[in-house]
CSV table of C-alpha atoms and ligand atoms in Angstrom, one decimal:
chain,number,residue,atom,x,y,z
A,85,MET,CA,0.0,0.0,0.0
A,86,LYS,CA,2.3,2.7,-1.3
A,87,ASN,CA,-0.1,5.5,-0.5
A,88,HIS,CA,0.3,4.9,3.3
A,89,PRO,CA,1.7,8.0,5.0
A,90,LYS,CA,5.0,6.0,5.9
A,91,TYR,CA,6.1,6.2,2.2
A,92,GLU,CA,6.2,10.1,2.1
A,93,ARG,CA,9.6,11.3,0.9
A,94,THR,CA,11.5,14.5,0.9
A,95,LEU,CA,14.8,16.0,-0.5
A,96,VAL,CA,17.5,17.3,1.7
A,97,ILE,CA,20.7,18.9,0.3
A,98,ILE,CA,23.6,19.7,2.7
A,99,LYS,CA,24.9,22.9,1.0
A,100,PRO,CA,28.6,23.5,0.5
A,101,ASP,CA,28.9,25.3,3.9
A,102,GLY,CA,27.5,22.3,5.6
A,103,VAL,CA,30.1,20.1,4.1
A,104,GLN,CA,33.0,22.6,4.8
A,105,ARG,CA,31.9,23.1,8.4
A,106,THR,CA,32.1,19.3,8.9
A,107,LEU,CA,28.5,19.1,9.8
A,108,VAL,CA,27.5,16.2,7.6
A,109,GLY,CA,27.2,13.7,10.4
A,110,GLU,CA,25.5,15.9,12.8
A,111,ILE,CA,22.9,17.0,10.2
A,112,ILE,CA,22.2,13.4,9.1
A,113,ARG,CA,21.9,12.3,12.9
A,114,ARG,CA,19.2,15.0,13.4
A,115,TYR,CA,17.0,13.7,10.6
A,116,GLU,CA,17.9,10.0,11.3
A,117,ARG,CA,17.0,10.0,15.1
A,118,THR,CA,13.4,11.0,14.3
A,119,GLY,CA,12.8,7.6,12.8
A,120,LEU,CA,13.0,8.9,9.2
A,121,LYS,CA,14.7,6.5,6.9
A,122,LEU,CA,17.4,7.4,4.5
A,123,ALA,CA,16.3,6.2,1.0
A,124,ALA,CA,19.1,7.8,-1.2
A,125,ILE,CA,22.3,9.7,-0.7
A,126,LYS,CA,25.1,11.1,-3.0
A,127,MET,CA,27.8,13.7,-3.1
A,128,CYS,CA,28.3,16.0,-6.1
A,129,VAL,CA,29.3,19.5,-7.3
A,130,PRO,CA,26.0,20.9,-8.8
A,131,THR,CA,26.3,22.7,-12.1
A,132,ALA,CA,24.6,26.2,-12.5
A,133,GLU,CA,21.9,24.5,-14.6
A,134,MET,CA,21.2,22.0,-11.9
A,135,VAL,CA,20.7,24.8,-9.4
A,136,GLU,CA,18.6,27.0,-11.4
A,137,ARG,CA,16.3,24.2,-12.5
A,138,HIS,CA,16.0,23.0,-8.9
A,139,TYR,CA,14.8,26.3,-7.7
A,140,THR,CA,12.4,27.1,-10.6
A,141,LEU,CA,10.7,23.6,-10.7
A,142,ASP,CA,7.9,25.3,-8.9
A,143,PRO,CA,6.6,28.1,-11.2
A,144,GLU,CA,5.4,30.0,-8.1
A,145,TRP,CA,8.8,29.9,-6.3
A,146,ARG,CA,10.0,33.3,-7.9
A,147,LEU,CA,7.0,35.2,-6.6
A,148,LYS,CA,6.9,33.4,-3.2
A,149,THR,CA,10.6,33.8,-2.4
A,150,GLY,CA,10.4,37.5,-3.5
A,151,LEU,CA,7.5,38.1,-1.2
A,152,LYS,CA,9.0,36.2,1.7
A,153,SER,CA,12.3,38.1,1.4
A,154,ILE,CA,10.5,41.5,1.3
A,155,LYS,CA,8.5,40.5,4.4
A,156,GLY,CA,11.8,39.6,6.1
A,157,TYR,CA,13.0,43.2,5.6
A,158,THR,CA,9.8,45.0,6.4
A,159,ASP,CA,9.4,42.9,9.7
A,160,LYS,CA,12.7,44.4,10.8
A,161,ASN,CA,12.0,48.0,9.5
A,162,LEU,CA,14.6,47.5,6.9
A,163,THR,CA,14.1,48.5,3.2
A,164,PRO,CA,14.1,45.7,0.7
A,165,PRO,CA,16.5,46.0,-2.2
A,166,HIS,CA,13.5,46.3,-4.6
A,167,THR,CA,9.7,46.6,-4.1
A,168,ASP,CA,9.2,44.2,-7.0
A,169,PRO,CA,9.4,40.6,-5.6
A,170,LEU,CA,10.5,39.1,-8.9
A,171,LYS,CA,13.5,41.5,-9.0
A,172,VAL,CA,14.4,40.5,-5.4
A,173,THR,CA,14.2,36.9,-6.5
A,174,GLU,CA,16.4,37.5,-9.5
A,175,ILE,CA,19.2,38.7,-7.2
A,176,VAL,CA,18.6,35.8,-4.8
A,177,LEU,CA,18.8,33.2,-7.7
A,178,LYS,CA,22.0,34.6,-9.0
A,179,ASN,CA,23.7,34.5,-5.6
A,180,LEU,CA,22.3,31.1,-4.8
A,181,THR,CA,23.7,29.6,-7.9
A,182,LYS,CA,27.2,31.0,-6.9
A,183,TYR,CA,26.7,29.6,-3.4
A,184,LEU,CA,25.6,26.1,-4.4
A,185,THR,CA,28.1,25.6,-7.2
A,186,SER,CA,31.1,26.5,-5.0
A,187,GLY,CA,31.7,23.1,-3.8
A,188,PRO,CA,30.5,19.5,-3.1
A,189,VAL,CA,27.0,19.1,-1.6
A,190,ILE,CA,25.3,15.9,-0.2
A,191,ALA,CA,21.9,15.3,-1.7
A,192,MET,CA,19.6,12.9,0.2
A,193,VAL,CA,16.1,11.4,0.1
A,194,TRP,CA,14.5,10.9,3.5
A,195,GLN,CA,11.4,8.7,3.9
A,196,GLY,CA,8.8,8.3,6.5
A,197,ALA,CA,5.4,9.7,7.9
A,198,HIS,CA,5.2,13.5,7.4
A,199,ALA,CA,8.7,13.5,6.1
A,200,VAL,CA,8.4,16.9,4.4
A,201,GLU,CA,6.9,18.7,7.4
A,202,LEU,CA,9.2,17.0,9.9
A,203,VAL,CA,12.4,17.8,8.0
A,204,ARG,CA,11.3,21.4,7.5
A,205,LYS,CA,10.6,21.6,11.3
A,206,ILE,CA,14.0,20.1,12.2
A,207,THR,CA,15.8,22.4,9.5
A,208,GLY,CA,14.3,25.7,10.8
A,209,GLY,CA,13.4,28.9,9.0
A,210,THR,CA,15.4,30.3,6.0
A,211,GLU,CA,17.3,33.0,7.9
A,212,PRO,CA,19.5,31.5,10.6
A,213,ARG,CA,19.3,34.8,12.6
A,214,THR,CA,15.7,34.2,13.2
A,215,SER,CA,15.4,30.3,13.0
A,216,ASP,CA,14.3,28.7,16.1
A,217,VAL,CA,16.8,27.4,18.7
A,218,GLY,CA,16.9,23.6,18.4
A,219,THR,CA,16.8,23.6,14.6
A,220,ILE,CA,19.8,23.0,12.4
A,221,ARG,CA,19.8,26.4,10.9
A,222,GLY,CA,19.2,28.0,14.4
A,223,ASP,CA,21.9,26.0,16.2
A,224,TYR,CA,24.8,25.7,13.8
A,225,VAL,CA,25.1,29.0,11.8
A,226,LEU,CA,24.7,32.7,12.4
A,227,ASP,CA,23.9,34.3,9.0
A,228,SER,CA,21.3,36.9,8.3
A,229,TYR,CA,19.8,38.9,5.4
A,230,VAL,CA,21.6,42.0,6.7
A,231,MET,CA,25.0,40.2,6.3
A,232,SER,CA,24.2,38.6,3.0
A,233,ASP,CA,23.0,41.9,1.6
A,234,VAL,CA,26.1,43.8,2.8
A,235,ASP,CA,28.2,41.3,0.9
A,236,GLY,CA,25.9,40.8,-2.0
A,237,ARG,CA,25.5,37.0,-1.6
A,238,ALA,CA,23.0,34.2,-0.7
A,239,VAL,CA,22.2,33.6,3.0
A,240,ARG,CA,24.2,30.6,4.1
A,241,ASN,CA,22.0,28.3,6.1
A,242,LEU,CA,23.7,24.9,5.7
A,243,VAL,CA,20.7,22.9,4.2
A,244,HIS,CA,17.9,22.8,1.6
A,245,ALA,CA,14.8,20.9,2.4
A,246,SER,CA,11.7,20.6,0.2
A,247,GLY,CA,8.8,22.9,1.1
A,248,SER,CA,5.9,20.6,0.2
A,249,VAL,CA,5.1,17.0,-0.9
A,250,LYS,CA,4.7,18.3,-4.6
A,251,GLU,CA,8.0,20.2,-4.4
A,252,ALA,CA,9.6,17.1,-2.9
A,253,GLU,CA,8.5,14.8,-5.7
A,254,ASP,CA,9.8,17.2,-8.3
A,255,GLU,CA,13.1,17.7,-6.6
A,256,ILE,CA,13.8,14.0,-5.9
A,257,ALA,CA,13.2,13.4,-9.7
A,258,HIS,CA,15.5,16.2,-10.6
A,259,TRP,CA,18.4,15.0,-8.4
A,260,PHE,CA,18.0,11.1,-8.4
A,261,LYS,CA,17.4,8.4,-10.9
A,262,LYS,CA,14.7,5.9,-9.8
A,263,SER,CA,17.4,3.1,-9.5
A,264,GLU,CA,19.3,5.3,-6.9
A,265,ILE,CA,16.4,5.4,-4.5
A,266,MET,CA,16.2,2.3,-2.2
A,267,ASP,CA,13.2,0.5,-1.2
A,268,TYR,CA,14.0,-1.5,1.9
A,269,ASN,CA,12.9,-2.6,5.3
A,270,ILE,CA,14.7,-1.4,8.3
A,271,VAL,CA,14.2,-2.9,11.8
A,272,SER,CA,13.0,0.3,13.4
A,273,ASP,CA,10.0,0.6,10.9
A,274,LYS,CA,8.4,-2.2,12.9
A,275,ILE,CA,8.2,-0.2,16.2
A,276,LEU,CA,7.2,3.0,14.3
A,277,TYR,CA,4.5,1.6,12.1
A,278,ASP,CA,3.5,-1.9,12.9
A,279,VAL,CA,-0.2,-2.0,14.0
A,280,ASN,CA,-0.1,-5.0,16.4
A,281,LEU,CA,3.4,-4.9,17.8
A,282,ASP,CA,3.3,-8.8,18.0
A,283,GLY,CA,6.8,-10.3,17.8
A,284,ILE,CA,8.6,-8.3,20.5
A,285,LEU,CA,7.9,-10.7,23.4
A,286,GLU,CA,9.7,-14.1,23.2
B,406,LIG,P1,14.2,27.8,2.0
B,406,LIG,O1,15.5,27.2,1.7
B,406,LIG,O2,14.1,28.0,3.5
B,406,LIG,O3,13.0,26.9,1.4
B,406,LIG,P2,13.7,29.7,-0.2
B,406,LIG,O4,13.2,28.6,-1.0
B,406,LIG,O5,12.8,30.9,0.0
B,406,LIG,O6,14.1,29.3,1.4
B,406,LIG,O7,15.1,30.2,-0.8
B,406,LIG,C1,16.1,29.4,-1.1
B,406,LIG,C2,17.5,29.7,-0.6
B,406,LIG,O8,17.8,31.0,-1.1
B,406,LIG,C3,17.5,29.9,1.0
B,406,LIG,O9,17.7,28.7,1.6
B,406,LIG,C4,18.7,30.9,1.1
B,406,LIG,O10,19.9,30.2,1.0
B,406,LIG,C5,18.6,31.8,-0.1
B,406,LIG,N1,17.7,32.9,0.1
B,406,LIG,C6,16.4,33.0,0.2
B,406,LIG,N2,16.0,34.4,0.3
B,406,LIG,C7,17.1,35.2,0.4
B,406,LIG,C8,17.4,36.5,0.6
B,406,LIG,N3,16.4,37.4,0.7
B,406,LIG,N4,18.7,37.0,0.6
B,406,LIG,C9,19.7,36.0,0.5
B,406,LIG,N5,19.6,34.8,0.3
B,406,LIG,C10,18.3,34.2,0.3
B,407,LIG,MG1,12.4,26.7,-0.6
C-alpha cells in the first residue's frame, strides 16, 4: 500500500557550507534519530543549470521567495533592495547559484510519515538569525539577510529541504534516478509503524 503516509519522501541537500563546516554527520543524525529512513544519498558539485532548474521547478517559487524576502526586511523595519518581488528573487537566484556551485554538496532522500513537514521543522526557517533554537539552521550558523546583503551573496543556511510534498516529488526526480532510491525494510520501521506490535516478546 504505497499511499500509506509512511512512504512520504523529501529531498535534503547539505549545502557547500554544511560540508565545509564538517556538519554532515551531525545533520544526518538529526534527521535519522526521528525515525525517518534514508532512501538515497550522493555527493556532487552541482552545475549552475542543476541549481537554477532546482529552484524554478515550482513556477510560483520566484514570486513566493520575493514576497517572503520583502517581508523579512519590512518585519525588521529594513528597506528591501526592490519593491518588485520578482526583482528581489532574480538577485537571490544569481547569488544562490554561486553559493551552491562553490563546492561539493550531499543530496539525500528521507522517507517516513510526514517526512516533508518533519524535515522542515528540524531544519528551521530560512534566515539563521531568526530560525528557532533547536533547529539545524538555528543551532549551527549565524547568517542573516543583513549580512548577505552587505556582501551581495545568498544567505548561508547549511541545508535545503523541500517545502511541500509536490516540491519534494519534483526535486527528488531532478536529483535522483529511480534506481538510486532504495526501497528496503529497516528494523525500526516495525516499532514505528507496525499495527499490532506482536513479535517483540519471546
Ligand atoms: P528555504 O531554503 O528556506 O526553502 P527559499 O526557498 O525561500 O528558502 O530560498 C532558497 C534559498 O535562497 C535559501 O535557503 C537561502 O539560502 C537563499 N535566500 C532566500 N532568500 C534570500 C534573501 N532574501 N537573501 C539572500 N539569500 C536568500
Ligand atoms: Mg524553498
